[in-house]
PDB file of N, CA, C and O in Angstrom:
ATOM      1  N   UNK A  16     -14.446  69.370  61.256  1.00 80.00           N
ATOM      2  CA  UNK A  16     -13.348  68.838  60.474  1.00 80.00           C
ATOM      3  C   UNK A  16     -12.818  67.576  61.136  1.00 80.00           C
ATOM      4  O   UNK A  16     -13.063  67.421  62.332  1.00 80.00           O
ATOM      5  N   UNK A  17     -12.053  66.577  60.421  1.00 90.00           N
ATOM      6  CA  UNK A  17     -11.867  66.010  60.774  1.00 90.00           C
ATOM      7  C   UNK A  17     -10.782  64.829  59.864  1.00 90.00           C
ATOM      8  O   UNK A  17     -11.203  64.469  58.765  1.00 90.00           O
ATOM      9  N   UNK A  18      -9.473  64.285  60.329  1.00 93.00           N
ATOM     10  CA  UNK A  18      -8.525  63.704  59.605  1.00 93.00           C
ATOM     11  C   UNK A  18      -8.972  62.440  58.535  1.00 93.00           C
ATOM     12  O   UNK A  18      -9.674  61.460  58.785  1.00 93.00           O
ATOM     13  N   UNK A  19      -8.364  62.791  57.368  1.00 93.00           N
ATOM     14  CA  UNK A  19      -8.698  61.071  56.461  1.00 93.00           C
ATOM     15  C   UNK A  19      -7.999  60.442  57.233  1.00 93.00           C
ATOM     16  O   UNK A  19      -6.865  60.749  57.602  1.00 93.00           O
ATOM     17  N   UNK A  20      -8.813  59.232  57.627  1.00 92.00           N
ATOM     18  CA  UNK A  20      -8.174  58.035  57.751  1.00 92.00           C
ATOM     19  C   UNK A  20      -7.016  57.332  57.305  1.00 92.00           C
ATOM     20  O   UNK A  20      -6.244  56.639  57.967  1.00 92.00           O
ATOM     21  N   UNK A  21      -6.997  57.715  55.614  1.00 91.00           N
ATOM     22  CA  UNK A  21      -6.390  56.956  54.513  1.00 91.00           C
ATOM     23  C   UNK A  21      -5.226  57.624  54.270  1.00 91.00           C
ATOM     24  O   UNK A  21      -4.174  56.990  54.357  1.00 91.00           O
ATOM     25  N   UNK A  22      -5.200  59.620  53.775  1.00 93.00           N
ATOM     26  CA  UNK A  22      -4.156  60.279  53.559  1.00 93.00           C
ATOM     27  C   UNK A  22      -3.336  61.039  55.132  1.00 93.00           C
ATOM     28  O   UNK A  22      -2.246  61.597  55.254  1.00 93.00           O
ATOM     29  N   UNK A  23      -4.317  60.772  56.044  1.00 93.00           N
ATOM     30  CA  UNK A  23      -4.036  61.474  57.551  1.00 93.00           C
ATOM     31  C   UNK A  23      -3.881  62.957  57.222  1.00 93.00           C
ATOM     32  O   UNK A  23      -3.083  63.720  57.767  1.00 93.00           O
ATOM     33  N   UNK A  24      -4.967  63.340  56.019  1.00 93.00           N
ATOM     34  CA  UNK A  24      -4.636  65.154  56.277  1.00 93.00           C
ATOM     35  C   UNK A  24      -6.170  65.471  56.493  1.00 93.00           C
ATOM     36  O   UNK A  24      -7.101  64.672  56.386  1.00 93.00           O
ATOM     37  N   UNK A  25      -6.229  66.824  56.823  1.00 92.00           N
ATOM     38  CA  UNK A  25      -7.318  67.673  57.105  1.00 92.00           C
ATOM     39  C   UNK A  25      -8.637  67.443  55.895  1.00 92.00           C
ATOM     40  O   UNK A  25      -8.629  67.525  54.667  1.00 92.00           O
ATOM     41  N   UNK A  26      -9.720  67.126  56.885  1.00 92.00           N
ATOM     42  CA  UNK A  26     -11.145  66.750  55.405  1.00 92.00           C
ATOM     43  C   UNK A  26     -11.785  67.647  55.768  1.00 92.00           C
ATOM     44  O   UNK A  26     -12.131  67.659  56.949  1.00 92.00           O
ATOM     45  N   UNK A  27     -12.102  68.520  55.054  1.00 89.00           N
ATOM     46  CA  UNK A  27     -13.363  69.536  55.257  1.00 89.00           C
ATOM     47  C   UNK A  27     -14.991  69.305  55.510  1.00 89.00           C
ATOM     48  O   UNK A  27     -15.904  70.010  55.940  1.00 89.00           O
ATOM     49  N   UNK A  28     -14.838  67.591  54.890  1.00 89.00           N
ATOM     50  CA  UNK A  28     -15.977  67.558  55.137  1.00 89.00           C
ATOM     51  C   UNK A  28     -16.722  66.639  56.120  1.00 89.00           C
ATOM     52  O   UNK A  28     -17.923  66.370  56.153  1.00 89.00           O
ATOM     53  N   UNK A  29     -15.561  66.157  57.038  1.00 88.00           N
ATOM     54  CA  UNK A  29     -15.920  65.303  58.302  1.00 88.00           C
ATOM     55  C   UNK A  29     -16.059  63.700  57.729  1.00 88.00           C
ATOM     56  O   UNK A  29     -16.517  62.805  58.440  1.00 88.00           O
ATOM     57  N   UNK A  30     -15.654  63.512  56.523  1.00 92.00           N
ATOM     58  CA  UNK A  30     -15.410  61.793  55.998  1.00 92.00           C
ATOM     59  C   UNK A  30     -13.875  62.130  55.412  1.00 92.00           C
ATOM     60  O   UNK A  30     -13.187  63.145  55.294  1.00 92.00           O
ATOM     61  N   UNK A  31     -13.731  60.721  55.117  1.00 93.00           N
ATOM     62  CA  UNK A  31     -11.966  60.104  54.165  1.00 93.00           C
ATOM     63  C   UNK A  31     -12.801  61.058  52.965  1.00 93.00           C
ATOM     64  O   UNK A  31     -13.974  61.309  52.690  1.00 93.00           O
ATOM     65  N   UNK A  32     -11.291  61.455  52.386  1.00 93.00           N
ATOM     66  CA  UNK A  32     -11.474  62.172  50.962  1.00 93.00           C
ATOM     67  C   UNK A  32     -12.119  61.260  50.121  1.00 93.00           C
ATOM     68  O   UNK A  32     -12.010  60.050  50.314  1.00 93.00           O
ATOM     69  N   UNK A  33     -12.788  61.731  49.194  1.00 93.00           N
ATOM     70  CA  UNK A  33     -13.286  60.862  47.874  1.00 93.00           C
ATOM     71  C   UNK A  33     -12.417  60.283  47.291  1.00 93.00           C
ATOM     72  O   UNK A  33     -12.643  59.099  47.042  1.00 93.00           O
ATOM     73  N   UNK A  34     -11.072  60.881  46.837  1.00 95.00           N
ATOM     74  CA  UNK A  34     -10.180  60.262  45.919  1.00 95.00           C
ATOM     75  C   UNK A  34      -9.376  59.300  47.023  1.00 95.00           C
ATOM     76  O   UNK A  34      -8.630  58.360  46.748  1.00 95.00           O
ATOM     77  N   UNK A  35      -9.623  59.640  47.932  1.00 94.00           N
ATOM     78  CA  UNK A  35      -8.471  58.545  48.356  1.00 94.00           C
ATOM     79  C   UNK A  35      -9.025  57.108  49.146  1.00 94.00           C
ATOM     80  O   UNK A  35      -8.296  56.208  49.560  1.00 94.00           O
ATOM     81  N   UNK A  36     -10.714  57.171  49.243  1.00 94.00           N
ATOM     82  CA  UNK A  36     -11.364  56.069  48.948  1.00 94.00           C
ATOM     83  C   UNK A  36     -11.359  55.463  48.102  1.00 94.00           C
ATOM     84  O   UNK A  36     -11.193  54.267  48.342  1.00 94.00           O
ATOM     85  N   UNK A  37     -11.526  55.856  46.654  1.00 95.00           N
ATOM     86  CA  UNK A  37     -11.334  54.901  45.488  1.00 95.00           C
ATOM     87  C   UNK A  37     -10.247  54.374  45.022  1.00 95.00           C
ATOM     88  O   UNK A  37     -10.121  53.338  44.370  1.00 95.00           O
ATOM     89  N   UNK A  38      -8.965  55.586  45.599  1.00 93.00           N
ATOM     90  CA  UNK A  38      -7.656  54.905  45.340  1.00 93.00           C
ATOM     91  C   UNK A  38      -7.575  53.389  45.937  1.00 93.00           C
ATOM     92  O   UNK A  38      -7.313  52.358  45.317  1.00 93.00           O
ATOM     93  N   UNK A  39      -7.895  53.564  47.410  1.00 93.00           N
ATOM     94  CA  UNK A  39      -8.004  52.277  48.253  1.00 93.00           C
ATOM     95  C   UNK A  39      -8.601  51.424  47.152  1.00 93.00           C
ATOM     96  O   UNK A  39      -8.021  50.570  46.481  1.00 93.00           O
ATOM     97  N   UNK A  40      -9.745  51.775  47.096  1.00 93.00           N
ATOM     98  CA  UNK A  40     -10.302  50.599  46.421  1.00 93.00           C
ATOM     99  C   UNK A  40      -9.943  50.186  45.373  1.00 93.00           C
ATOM    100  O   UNK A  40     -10.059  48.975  45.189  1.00 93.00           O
ATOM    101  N   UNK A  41      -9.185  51.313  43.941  1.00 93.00           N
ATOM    102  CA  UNK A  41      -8.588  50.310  43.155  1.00 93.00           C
ATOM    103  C   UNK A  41      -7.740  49.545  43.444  1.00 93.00           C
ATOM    104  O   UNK A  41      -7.396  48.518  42.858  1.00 93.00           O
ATOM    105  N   UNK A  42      -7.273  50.103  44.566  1.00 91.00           N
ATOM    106  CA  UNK A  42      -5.717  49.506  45.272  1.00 91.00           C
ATOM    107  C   UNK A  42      -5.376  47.672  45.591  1.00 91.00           C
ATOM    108  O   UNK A  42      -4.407  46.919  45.491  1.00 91.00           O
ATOM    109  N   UNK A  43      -7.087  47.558  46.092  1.00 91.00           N
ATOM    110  CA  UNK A  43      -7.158  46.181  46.494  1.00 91.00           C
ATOM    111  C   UNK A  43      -7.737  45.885  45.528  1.00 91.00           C
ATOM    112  O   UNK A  43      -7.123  44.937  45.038  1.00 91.00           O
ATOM    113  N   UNK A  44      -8.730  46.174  44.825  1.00 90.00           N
ATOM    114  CA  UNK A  44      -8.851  45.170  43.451  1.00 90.00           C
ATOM    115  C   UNK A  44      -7.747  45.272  42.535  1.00 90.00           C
ATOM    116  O   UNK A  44      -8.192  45.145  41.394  1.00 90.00           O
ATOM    117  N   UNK A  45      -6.437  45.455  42.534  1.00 87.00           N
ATOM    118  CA  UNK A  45      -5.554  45.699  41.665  1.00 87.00           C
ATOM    119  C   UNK A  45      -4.542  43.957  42.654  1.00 87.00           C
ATOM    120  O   UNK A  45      -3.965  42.985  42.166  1.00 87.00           O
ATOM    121  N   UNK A  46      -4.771  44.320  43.916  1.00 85.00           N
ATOM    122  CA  UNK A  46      -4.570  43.443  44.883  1.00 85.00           C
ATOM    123  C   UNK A  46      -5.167  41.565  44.440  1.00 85.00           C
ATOM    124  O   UNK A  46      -4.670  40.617  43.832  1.00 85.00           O
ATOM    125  N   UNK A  47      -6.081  41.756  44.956  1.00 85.00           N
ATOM    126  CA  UNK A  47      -7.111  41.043  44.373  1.00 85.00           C
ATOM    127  C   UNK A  47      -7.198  39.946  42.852  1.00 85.00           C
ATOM    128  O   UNK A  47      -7.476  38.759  42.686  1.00 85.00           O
ATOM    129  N   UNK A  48      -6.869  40.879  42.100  1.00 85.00           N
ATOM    130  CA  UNK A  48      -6.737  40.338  40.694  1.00 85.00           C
ATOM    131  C   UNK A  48      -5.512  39.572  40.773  1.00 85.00           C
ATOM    132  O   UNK A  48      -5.497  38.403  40.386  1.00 85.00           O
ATOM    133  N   UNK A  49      -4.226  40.281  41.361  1.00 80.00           N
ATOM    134  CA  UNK A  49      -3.017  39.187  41.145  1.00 80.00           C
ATOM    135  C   UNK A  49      -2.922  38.298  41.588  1.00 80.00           C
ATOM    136  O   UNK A  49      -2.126  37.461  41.161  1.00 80.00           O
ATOM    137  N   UNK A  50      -3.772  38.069  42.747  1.00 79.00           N
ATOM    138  CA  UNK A  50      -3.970  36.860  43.755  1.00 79.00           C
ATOM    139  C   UNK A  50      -4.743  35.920  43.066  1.00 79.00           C
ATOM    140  O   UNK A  50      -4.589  34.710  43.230  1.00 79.00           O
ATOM    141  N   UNK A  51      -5.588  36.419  42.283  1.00 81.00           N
ATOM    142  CA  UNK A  51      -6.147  35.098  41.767  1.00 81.00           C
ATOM    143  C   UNK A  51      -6.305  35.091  39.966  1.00 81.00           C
ATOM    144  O   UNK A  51      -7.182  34.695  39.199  1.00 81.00           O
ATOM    145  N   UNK A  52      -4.814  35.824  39.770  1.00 76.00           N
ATOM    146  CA  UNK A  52      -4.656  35.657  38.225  1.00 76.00           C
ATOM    147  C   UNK A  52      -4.506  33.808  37.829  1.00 76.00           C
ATOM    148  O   UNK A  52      -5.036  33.372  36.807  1.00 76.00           O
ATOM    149  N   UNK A  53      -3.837  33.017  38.655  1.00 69.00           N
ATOM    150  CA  UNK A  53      -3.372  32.041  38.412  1.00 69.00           C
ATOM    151  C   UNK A  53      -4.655  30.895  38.268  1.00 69.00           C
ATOM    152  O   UNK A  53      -4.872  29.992  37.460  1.00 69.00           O
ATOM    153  N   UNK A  54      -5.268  31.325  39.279  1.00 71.00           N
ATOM    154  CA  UNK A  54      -6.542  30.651  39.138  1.00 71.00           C
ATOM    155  C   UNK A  54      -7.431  30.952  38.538  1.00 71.00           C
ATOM    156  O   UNK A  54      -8.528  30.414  38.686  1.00 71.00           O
ATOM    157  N   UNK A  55      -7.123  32.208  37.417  1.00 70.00           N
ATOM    158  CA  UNK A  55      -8.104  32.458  36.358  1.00 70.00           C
ATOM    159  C   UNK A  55      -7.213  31.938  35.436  1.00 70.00           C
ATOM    160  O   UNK A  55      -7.817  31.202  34.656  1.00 70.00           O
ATOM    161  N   UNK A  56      -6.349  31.991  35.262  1.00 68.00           N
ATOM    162  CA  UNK A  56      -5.869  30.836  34.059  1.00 68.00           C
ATOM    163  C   UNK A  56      -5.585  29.307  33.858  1.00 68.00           C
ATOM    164  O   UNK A  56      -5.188  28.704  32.861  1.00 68.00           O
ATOM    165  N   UNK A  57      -5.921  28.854  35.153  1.00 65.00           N
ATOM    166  CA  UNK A  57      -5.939  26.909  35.324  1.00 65.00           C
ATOM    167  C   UNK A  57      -4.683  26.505  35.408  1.00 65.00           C
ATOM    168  O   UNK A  57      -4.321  25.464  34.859  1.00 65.00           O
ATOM    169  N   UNK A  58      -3.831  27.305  36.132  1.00 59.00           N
ATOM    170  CA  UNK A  58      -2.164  26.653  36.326  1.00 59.00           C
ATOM    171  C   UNK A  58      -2.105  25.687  37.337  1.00 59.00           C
ATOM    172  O   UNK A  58      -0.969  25.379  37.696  1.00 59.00           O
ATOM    173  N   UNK A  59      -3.098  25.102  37.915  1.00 53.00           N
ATOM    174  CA  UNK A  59      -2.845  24.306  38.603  1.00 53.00           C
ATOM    175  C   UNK A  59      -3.298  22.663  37.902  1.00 53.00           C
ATOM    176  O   UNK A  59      -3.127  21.534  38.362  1.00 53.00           O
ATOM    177  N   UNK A  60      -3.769  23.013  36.943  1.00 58.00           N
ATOM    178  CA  UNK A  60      -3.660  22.037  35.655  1.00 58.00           C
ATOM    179  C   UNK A  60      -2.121  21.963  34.644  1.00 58.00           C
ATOM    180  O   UNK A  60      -1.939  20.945  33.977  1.00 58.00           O
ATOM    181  N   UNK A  61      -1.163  23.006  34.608  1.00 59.00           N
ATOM    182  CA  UNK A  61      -0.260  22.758  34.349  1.00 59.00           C
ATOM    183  C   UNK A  61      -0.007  23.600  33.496  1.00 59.00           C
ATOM    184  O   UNK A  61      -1.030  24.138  33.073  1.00 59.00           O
ATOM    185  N   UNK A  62       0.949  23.970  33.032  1.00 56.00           N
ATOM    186  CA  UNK A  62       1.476  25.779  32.563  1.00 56.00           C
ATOM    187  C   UNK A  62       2.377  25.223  31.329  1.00 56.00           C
ATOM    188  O   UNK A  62       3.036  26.051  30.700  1.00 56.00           O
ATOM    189  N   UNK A  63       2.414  24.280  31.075  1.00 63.00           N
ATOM    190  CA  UNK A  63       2.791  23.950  30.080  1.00 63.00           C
ATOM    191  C   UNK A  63       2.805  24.170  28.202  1.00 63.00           C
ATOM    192  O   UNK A  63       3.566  24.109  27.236  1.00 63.00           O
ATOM    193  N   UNK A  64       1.113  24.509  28.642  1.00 63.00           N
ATOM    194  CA  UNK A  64       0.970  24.979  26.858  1.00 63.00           C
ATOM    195  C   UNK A  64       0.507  26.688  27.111  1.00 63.00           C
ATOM    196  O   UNK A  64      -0.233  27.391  26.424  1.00 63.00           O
ATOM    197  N   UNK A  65       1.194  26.982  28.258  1.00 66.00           N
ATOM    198  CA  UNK A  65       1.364  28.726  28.312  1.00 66.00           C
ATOM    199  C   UNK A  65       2.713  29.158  27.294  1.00 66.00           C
ATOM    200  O   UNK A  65       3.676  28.437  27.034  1.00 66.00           O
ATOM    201  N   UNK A  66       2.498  30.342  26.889  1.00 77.00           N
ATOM    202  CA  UNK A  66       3.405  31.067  25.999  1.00 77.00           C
ATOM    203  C   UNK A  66       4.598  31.620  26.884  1.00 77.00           C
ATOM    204  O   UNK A  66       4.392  31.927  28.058  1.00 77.00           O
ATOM    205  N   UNK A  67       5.776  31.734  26.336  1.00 77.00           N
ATOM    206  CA  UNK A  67       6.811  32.335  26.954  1.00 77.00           C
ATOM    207  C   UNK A  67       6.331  33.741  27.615  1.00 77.00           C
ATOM    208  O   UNK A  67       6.458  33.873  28.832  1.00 77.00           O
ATOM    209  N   UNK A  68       5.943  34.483  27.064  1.00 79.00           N
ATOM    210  CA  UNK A  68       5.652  35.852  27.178  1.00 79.00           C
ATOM    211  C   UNK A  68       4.776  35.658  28.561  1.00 79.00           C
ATOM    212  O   UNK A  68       5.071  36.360  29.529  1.00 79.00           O
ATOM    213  N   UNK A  69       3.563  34.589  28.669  1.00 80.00           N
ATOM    214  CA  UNK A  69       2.531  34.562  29.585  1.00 80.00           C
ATOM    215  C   UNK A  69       3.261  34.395  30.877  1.00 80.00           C
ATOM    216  O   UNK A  69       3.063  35.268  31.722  1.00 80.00           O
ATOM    217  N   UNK A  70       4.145  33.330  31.194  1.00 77.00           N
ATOM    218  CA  UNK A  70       4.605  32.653  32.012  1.00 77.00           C
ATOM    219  C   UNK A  70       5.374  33.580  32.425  1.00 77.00           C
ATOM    220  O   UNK A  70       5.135  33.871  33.597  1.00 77.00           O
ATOM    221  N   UNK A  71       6.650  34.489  31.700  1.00 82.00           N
ATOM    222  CA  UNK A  71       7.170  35.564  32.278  1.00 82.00           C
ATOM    223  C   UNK A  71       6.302  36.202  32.785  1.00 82.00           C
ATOM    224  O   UNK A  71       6.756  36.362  33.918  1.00 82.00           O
ATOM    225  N   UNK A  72       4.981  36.888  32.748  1.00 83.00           N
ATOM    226  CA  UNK A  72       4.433  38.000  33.618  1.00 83.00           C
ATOM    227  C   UNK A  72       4.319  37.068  34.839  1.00 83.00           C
ATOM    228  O   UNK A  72       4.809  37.494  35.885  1.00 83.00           O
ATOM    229  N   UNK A  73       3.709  35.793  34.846  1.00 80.00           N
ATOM    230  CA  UNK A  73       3.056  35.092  36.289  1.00 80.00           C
ATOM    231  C   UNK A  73       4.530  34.919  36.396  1.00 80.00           C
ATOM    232  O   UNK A  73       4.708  35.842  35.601  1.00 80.00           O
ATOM    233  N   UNK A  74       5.602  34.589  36.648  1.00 83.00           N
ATOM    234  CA  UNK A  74       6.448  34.944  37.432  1.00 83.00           C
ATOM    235  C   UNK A  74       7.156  36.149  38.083  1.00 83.00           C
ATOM    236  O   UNK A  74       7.770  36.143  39.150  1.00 83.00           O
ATOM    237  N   UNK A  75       6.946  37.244  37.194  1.00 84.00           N
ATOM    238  CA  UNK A  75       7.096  38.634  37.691  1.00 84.00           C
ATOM    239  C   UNK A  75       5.857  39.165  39.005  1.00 84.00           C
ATOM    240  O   UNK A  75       6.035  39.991  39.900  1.00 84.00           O
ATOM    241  N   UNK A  76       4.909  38.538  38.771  1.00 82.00           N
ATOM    242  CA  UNK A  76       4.279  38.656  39.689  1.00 82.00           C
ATOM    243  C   UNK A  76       3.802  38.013  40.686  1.00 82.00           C
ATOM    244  O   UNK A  76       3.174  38.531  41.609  1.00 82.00           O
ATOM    245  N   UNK A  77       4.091  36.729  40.558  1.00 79.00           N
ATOM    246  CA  UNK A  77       4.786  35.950  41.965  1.00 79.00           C
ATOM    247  C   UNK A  77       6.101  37.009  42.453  1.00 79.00           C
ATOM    248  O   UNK A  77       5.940  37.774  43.404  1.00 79.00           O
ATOM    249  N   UNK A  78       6.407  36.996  42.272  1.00 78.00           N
ATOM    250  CA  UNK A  78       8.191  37.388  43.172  1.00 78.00           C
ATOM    251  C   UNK A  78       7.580  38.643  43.264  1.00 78.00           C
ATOM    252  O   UNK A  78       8.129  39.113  44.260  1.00 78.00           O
ATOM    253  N   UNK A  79       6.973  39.289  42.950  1.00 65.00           N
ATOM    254  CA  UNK A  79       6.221  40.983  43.386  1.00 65.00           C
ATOM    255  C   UNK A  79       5.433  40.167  44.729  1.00 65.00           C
ATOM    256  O   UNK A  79       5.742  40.474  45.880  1.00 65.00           O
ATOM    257  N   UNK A  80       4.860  39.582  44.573  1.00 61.00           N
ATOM    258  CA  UNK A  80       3.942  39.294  45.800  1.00 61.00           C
ATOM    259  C   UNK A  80       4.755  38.569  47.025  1.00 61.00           C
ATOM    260  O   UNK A  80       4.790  38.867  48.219  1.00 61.00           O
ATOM    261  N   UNK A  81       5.390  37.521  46.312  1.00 62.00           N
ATOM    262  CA  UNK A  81       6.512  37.238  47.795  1.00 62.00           C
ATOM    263  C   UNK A  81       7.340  38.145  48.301  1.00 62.00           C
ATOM    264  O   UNK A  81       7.618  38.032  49.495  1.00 62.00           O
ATOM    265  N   UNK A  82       7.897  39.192  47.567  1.00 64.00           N
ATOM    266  CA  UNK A  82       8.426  40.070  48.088  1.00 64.00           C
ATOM    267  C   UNK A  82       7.581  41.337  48.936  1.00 64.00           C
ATOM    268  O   UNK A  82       8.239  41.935  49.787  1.00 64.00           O
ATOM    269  N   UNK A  83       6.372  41.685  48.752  1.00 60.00           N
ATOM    270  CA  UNK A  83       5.649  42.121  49.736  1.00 60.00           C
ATOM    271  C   UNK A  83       5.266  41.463  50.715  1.00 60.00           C
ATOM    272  O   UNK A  83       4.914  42.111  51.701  1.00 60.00           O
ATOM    273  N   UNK A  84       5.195  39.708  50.779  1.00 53.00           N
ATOM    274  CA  UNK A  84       4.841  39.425  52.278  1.00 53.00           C
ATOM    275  C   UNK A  84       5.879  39.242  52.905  1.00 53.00           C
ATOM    276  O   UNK A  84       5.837  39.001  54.112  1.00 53.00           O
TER     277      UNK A  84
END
């Protein structure tokens, strides 16, 4: 036996649990995607002929991300 890494509880089977590997991993591609939402939409060309609605989420999720670093 031996501890997950990830949840720090008891693994029966001497690796990280299954589910809490993939959690990780959606975790950072969930990561991942917001980091480079902006640069999948060309805002560094200018945000101008973005929709109200659009521009509210990329700012909700700027200030989500500055507020985690």
């Amino acid at each position: 036996m031996k501890i997950c890494s990830i949840c720090n509880k008891i693994s029966a089977t001497g690796e990280d649990h299954t589910d809490c590997v993939q959690k990780r991993s959606i975790e950072i591609e969930d990561q991942d995607f917001k980091n480079s939402i902006a640069e999948k939409l060309n805002l560094s060309k200018g945000n101008q002929d973005l929709g109200v609605e659009v521009k509210a989420i990329l700012e909700h999720l700027t200030r989500e991300k500055d507020q985690k670093d």
